[in-house]
Coordinates of C-alpha atoms in Angstrom, one line a residue:
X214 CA -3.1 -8.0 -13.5
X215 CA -4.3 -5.5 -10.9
X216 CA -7.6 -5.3 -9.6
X217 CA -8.5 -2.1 -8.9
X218 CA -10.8 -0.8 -6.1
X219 CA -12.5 2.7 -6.4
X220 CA -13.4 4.5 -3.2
X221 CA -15.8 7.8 -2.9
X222 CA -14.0 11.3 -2.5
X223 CA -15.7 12.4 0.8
X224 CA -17.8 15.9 0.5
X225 CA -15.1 17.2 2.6
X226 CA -12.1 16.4 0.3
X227 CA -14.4 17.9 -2.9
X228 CA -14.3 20.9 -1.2
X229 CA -10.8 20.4 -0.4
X230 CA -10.6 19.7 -4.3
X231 CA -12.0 23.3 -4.9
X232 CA -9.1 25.2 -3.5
X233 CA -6.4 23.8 -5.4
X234 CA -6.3 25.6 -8.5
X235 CA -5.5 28.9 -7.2
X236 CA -3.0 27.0 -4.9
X237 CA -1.7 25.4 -7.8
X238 CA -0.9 28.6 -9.9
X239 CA 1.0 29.9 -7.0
X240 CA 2.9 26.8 -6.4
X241 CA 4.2 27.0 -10.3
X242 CA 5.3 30.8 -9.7
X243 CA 7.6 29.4 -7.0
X244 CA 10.9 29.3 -9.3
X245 CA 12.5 26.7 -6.7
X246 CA 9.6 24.1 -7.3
X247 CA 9.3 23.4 -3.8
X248 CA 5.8 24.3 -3.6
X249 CA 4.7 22.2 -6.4
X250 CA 6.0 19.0 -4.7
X251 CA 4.4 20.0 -1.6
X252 CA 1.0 20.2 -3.1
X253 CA 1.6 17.1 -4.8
X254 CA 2.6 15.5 -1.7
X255 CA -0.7 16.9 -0.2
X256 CA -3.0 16.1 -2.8
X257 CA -1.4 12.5 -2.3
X258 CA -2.7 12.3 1.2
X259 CA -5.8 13.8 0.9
X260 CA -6.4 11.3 -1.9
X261 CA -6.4 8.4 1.2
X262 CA -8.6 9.9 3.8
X263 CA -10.0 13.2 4.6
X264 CA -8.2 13.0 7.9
X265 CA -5.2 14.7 6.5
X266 CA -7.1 17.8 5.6
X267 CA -8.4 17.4 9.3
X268 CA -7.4 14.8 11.6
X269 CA -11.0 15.7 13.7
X270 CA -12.8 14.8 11.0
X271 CA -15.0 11.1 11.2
X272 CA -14.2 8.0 9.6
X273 CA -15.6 8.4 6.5
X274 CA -16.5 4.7 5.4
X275 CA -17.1 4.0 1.2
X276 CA -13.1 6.1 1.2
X277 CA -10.2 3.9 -0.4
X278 CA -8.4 3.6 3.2
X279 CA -12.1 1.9 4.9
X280 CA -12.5 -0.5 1.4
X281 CA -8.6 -1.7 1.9
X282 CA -9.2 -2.4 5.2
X283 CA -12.5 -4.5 4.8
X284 CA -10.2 -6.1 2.0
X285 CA -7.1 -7.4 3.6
X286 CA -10.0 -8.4 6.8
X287 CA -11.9 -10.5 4.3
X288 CA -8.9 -12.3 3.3
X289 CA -6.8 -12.8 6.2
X290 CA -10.3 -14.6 7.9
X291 CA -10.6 -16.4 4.6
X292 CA -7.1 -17.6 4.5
X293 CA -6.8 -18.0 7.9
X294 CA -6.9 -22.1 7.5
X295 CA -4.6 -22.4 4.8
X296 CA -2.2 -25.4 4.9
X297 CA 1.7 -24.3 4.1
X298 CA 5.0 -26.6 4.5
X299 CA 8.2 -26.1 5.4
X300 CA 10.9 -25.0 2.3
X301 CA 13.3 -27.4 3.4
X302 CA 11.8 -30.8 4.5
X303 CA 7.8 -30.3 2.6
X304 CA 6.4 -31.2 6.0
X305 CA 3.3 -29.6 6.6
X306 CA 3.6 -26.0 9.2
X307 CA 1.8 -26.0 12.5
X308 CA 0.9 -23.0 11.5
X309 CA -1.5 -22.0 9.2
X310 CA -2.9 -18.6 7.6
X311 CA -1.8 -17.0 4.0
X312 CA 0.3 -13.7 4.1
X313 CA -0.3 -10.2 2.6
X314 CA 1.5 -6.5 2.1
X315 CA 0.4 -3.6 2.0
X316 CA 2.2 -1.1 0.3
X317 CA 2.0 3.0 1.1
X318 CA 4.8 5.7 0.8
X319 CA 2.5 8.0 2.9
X320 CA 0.4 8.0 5.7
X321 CA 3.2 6.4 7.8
X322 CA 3.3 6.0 11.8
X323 CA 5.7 9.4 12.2
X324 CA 2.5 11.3 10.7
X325 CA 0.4 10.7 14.0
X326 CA 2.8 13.2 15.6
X327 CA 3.2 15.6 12.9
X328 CA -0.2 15.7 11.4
X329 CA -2.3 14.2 13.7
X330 CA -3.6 11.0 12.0
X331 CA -1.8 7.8 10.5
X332 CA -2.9 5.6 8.1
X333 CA -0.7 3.0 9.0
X334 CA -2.1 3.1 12.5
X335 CA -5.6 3.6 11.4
X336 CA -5.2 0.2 9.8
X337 CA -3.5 -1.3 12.4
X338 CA -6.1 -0.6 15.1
X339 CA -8.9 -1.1 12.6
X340 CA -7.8 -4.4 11.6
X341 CA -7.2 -5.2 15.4
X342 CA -10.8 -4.1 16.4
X343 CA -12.5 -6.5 13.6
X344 CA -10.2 -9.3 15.0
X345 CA -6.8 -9.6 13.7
X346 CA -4.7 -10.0 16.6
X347 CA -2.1 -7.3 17.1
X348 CA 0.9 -9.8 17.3
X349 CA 0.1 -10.7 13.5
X350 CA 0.5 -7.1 12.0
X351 CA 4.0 -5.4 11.6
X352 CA 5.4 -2.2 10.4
X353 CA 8.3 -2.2 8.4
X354 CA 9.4 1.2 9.9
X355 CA 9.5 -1.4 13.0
X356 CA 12.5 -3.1 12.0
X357 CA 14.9 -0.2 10.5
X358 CA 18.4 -0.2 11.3
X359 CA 19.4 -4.4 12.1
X360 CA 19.5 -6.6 9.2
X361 CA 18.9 -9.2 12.0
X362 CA 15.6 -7.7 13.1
X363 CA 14.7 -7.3 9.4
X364 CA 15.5 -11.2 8.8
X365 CA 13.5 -12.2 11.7
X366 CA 10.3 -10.5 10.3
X367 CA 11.0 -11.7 6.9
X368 CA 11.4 -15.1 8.6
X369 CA 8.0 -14.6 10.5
X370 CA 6.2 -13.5 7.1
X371 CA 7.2 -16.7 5.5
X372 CA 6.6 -19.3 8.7
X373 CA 2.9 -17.6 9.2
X374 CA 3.8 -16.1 12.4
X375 CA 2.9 -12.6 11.3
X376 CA 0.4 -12.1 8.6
X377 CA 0.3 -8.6 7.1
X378 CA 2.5 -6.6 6.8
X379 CA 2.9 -2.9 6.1
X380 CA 5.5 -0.6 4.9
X381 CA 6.7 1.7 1.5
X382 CA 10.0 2.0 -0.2
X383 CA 11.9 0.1 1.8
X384 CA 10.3 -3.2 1.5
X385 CA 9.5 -2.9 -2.6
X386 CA 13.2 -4.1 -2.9
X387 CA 15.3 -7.3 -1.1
X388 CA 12.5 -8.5 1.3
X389 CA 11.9 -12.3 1.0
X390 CA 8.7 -12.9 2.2
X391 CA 7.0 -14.4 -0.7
X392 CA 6.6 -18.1 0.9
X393 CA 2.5 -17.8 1.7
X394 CA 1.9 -14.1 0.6
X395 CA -1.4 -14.2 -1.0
X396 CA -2.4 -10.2 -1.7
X397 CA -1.0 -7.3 -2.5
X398 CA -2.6 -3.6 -1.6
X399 CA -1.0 -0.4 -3.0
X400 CA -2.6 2.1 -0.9
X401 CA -1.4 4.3 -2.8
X402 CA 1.0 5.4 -6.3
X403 CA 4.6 6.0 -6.8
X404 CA 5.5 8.3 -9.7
X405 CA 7.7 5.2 -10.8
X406 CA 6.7 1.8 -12.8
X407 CA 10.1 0.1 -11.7
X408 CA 8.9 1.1 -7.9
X409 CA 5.6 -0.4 -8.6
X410 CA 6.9 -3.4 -10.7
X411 CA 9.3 -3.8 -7.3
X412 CA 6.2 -3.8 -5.4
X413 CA 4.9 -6.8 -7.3
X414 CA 7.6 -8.3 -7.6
X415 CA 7.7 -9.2 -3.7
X416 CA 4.6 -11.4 -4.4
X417 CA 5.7 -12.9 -8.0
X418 CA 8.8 -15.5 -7.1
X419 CA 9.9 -19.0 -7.2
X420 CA 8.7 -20.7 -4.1
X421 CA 5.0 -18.6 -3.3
X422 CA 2.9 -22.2 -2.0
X423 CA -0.3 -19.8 -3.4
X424 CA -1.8 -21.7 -6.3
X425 CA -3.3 -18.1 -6.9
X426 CA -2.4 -14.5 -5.9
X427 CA -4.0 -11.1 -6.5
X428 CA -2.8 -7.7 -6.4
X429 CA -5.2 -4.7 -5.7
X430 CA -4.5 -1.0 -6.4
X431 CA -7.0 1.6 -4.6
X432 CA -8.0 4.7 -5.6
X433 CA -10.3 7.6 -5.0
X434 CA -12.6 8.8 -7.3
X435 CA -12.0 12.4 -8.6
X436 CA -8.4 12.5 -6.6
X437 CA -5.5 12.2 -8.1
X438 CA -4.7 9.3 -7.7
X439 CA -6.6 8.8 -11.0
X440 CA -4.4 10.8 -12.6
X441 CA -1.3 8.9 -10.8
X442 CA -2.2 5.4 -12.0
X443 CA -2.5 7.0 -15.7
X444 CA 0.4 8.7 -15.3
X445 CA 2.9 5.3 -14.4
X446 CA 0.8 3.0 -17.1
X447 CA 2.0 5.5 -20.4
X448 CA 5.4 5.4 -18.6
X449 CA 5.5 1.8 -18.2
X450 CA 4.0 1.6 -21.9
X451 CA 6.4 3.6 -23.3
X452 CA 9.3 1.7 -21.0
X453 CA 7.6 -1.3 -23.0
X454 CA 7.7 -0.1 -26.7
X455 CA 11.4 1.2 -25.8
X456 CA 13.0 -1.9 -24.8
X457 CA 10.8 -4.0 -27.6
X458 CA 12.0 -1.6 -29.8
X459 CA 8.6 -0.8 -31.2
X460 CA 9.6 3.1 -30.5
X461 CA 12.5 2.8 -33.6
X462 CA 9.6 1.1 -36.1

């Protein structure tokens, strides 16, 4: 089961928050539907920092982005010792330290350029500052376009050599990494179960040394991301019923 973690809506984003239902109205009138998606997509952002209202705005620290970060911190230090062994001949690794992911379809590195702040890089350089050294964090935007690249940071995720990684769509499907990876972080929702069951299932295979895992899901309070996580559990429920048949009863 997920654990979910609940961060504060800064006073920034409720005001934010204000504006939307007279954006909201206009984007239905728009007989294309572009402009609802773009509001969605906005209100998605917004929902993980501030900074994408305003990328001069401060760190604002009790918000979903600060709380994941303190997270995946606390557990790479407390997992840092961890004894794994090799696949192939059980002998223990020379290098120790569990694994984790963490998952996010927005906030990606491109968006430092484009909007002025990152939440991939925000994370990156917040997890370097508390002491995670750079070498041990990867994007998965990195590693696009060789399926040998790709293999070697799959291959680094499982033998400890790098220890979180981060990335969206294109590592919820195909990426082998399960070996030591103790955690799981969505940062944020996908309007899909089977994208979020593809997610979990990186974590939940044959072959994880983790006598325990844990999957966290982070949201902002009064965002709607609330809304999101609702939204993809009466979908997944419904999936359920259908393919138990209980729908037909």
């Amino acid at each position: 089961s997920r654990q979910v973690i609940a961060g504060e809506a800064s006073p920034e984003m409720l005001e934010y928050n204000k504006t939307i239902e007279q954006r909201w109205q206009a984007a239905k009138r728009d007989r294309k539907g572009g402009g609802v998606l773009k509001l969605l997509t906005e209100l998605r952002h917004v929902a993980i920092d501030h900074r994408f209202i305003d990328p001069d705005l401060g760190n604002f620290e009790t918000g979903k982005l600060n709380l994941l970060v303190s997270q995946a911190y606390d557990i790479w230090k407390a997992t840092k010792d961890n004894i794994y062994h090799d696949k192939d001949t059980g002998e223990e690794s020379p290098i120790r330290g569990a694994t984790q992911m963490i998952f996010s379809d927005l906030g990606t590195p491109d968006m430092l350029r484009t909007k002025g702040f990152s939440a991939y890089t925000f994370m990156r350089d917040e997890l370097i500052r508390r002491g995670v050294p750079r070498d041990e964090i990867a994007f998965i935007q990195d590693y696009a376009g060789s399926s040998e690249k790709r293999q070697g940071l799959f291959n680094d995720m499982n033998e400890g050599r790098k220890r979180i990684l981060i990335g969206g769509k294109s590592m919820a499907e195909g990426v082998n990494v399960h070996r030591r990876l103790i955690a799981i972080h969505h940062l944020d929702v996908d309007y899909l179960p089977l994208v979020i069951e593809q997610r979990e299932g990186r974590i939940w295979r044959q072959g994880n040394q983790n006598p325990e895992i844990t999957i966290y899901a982070y949201v902002t309070k009064r965002s709607s991301d609330e809304k999101m996580w609702d939204l993809v559990s009466q979908k997944q429920e419904m999936i359920d019923q259908f393919l138990t048949g209980s729908l037909t009863k």
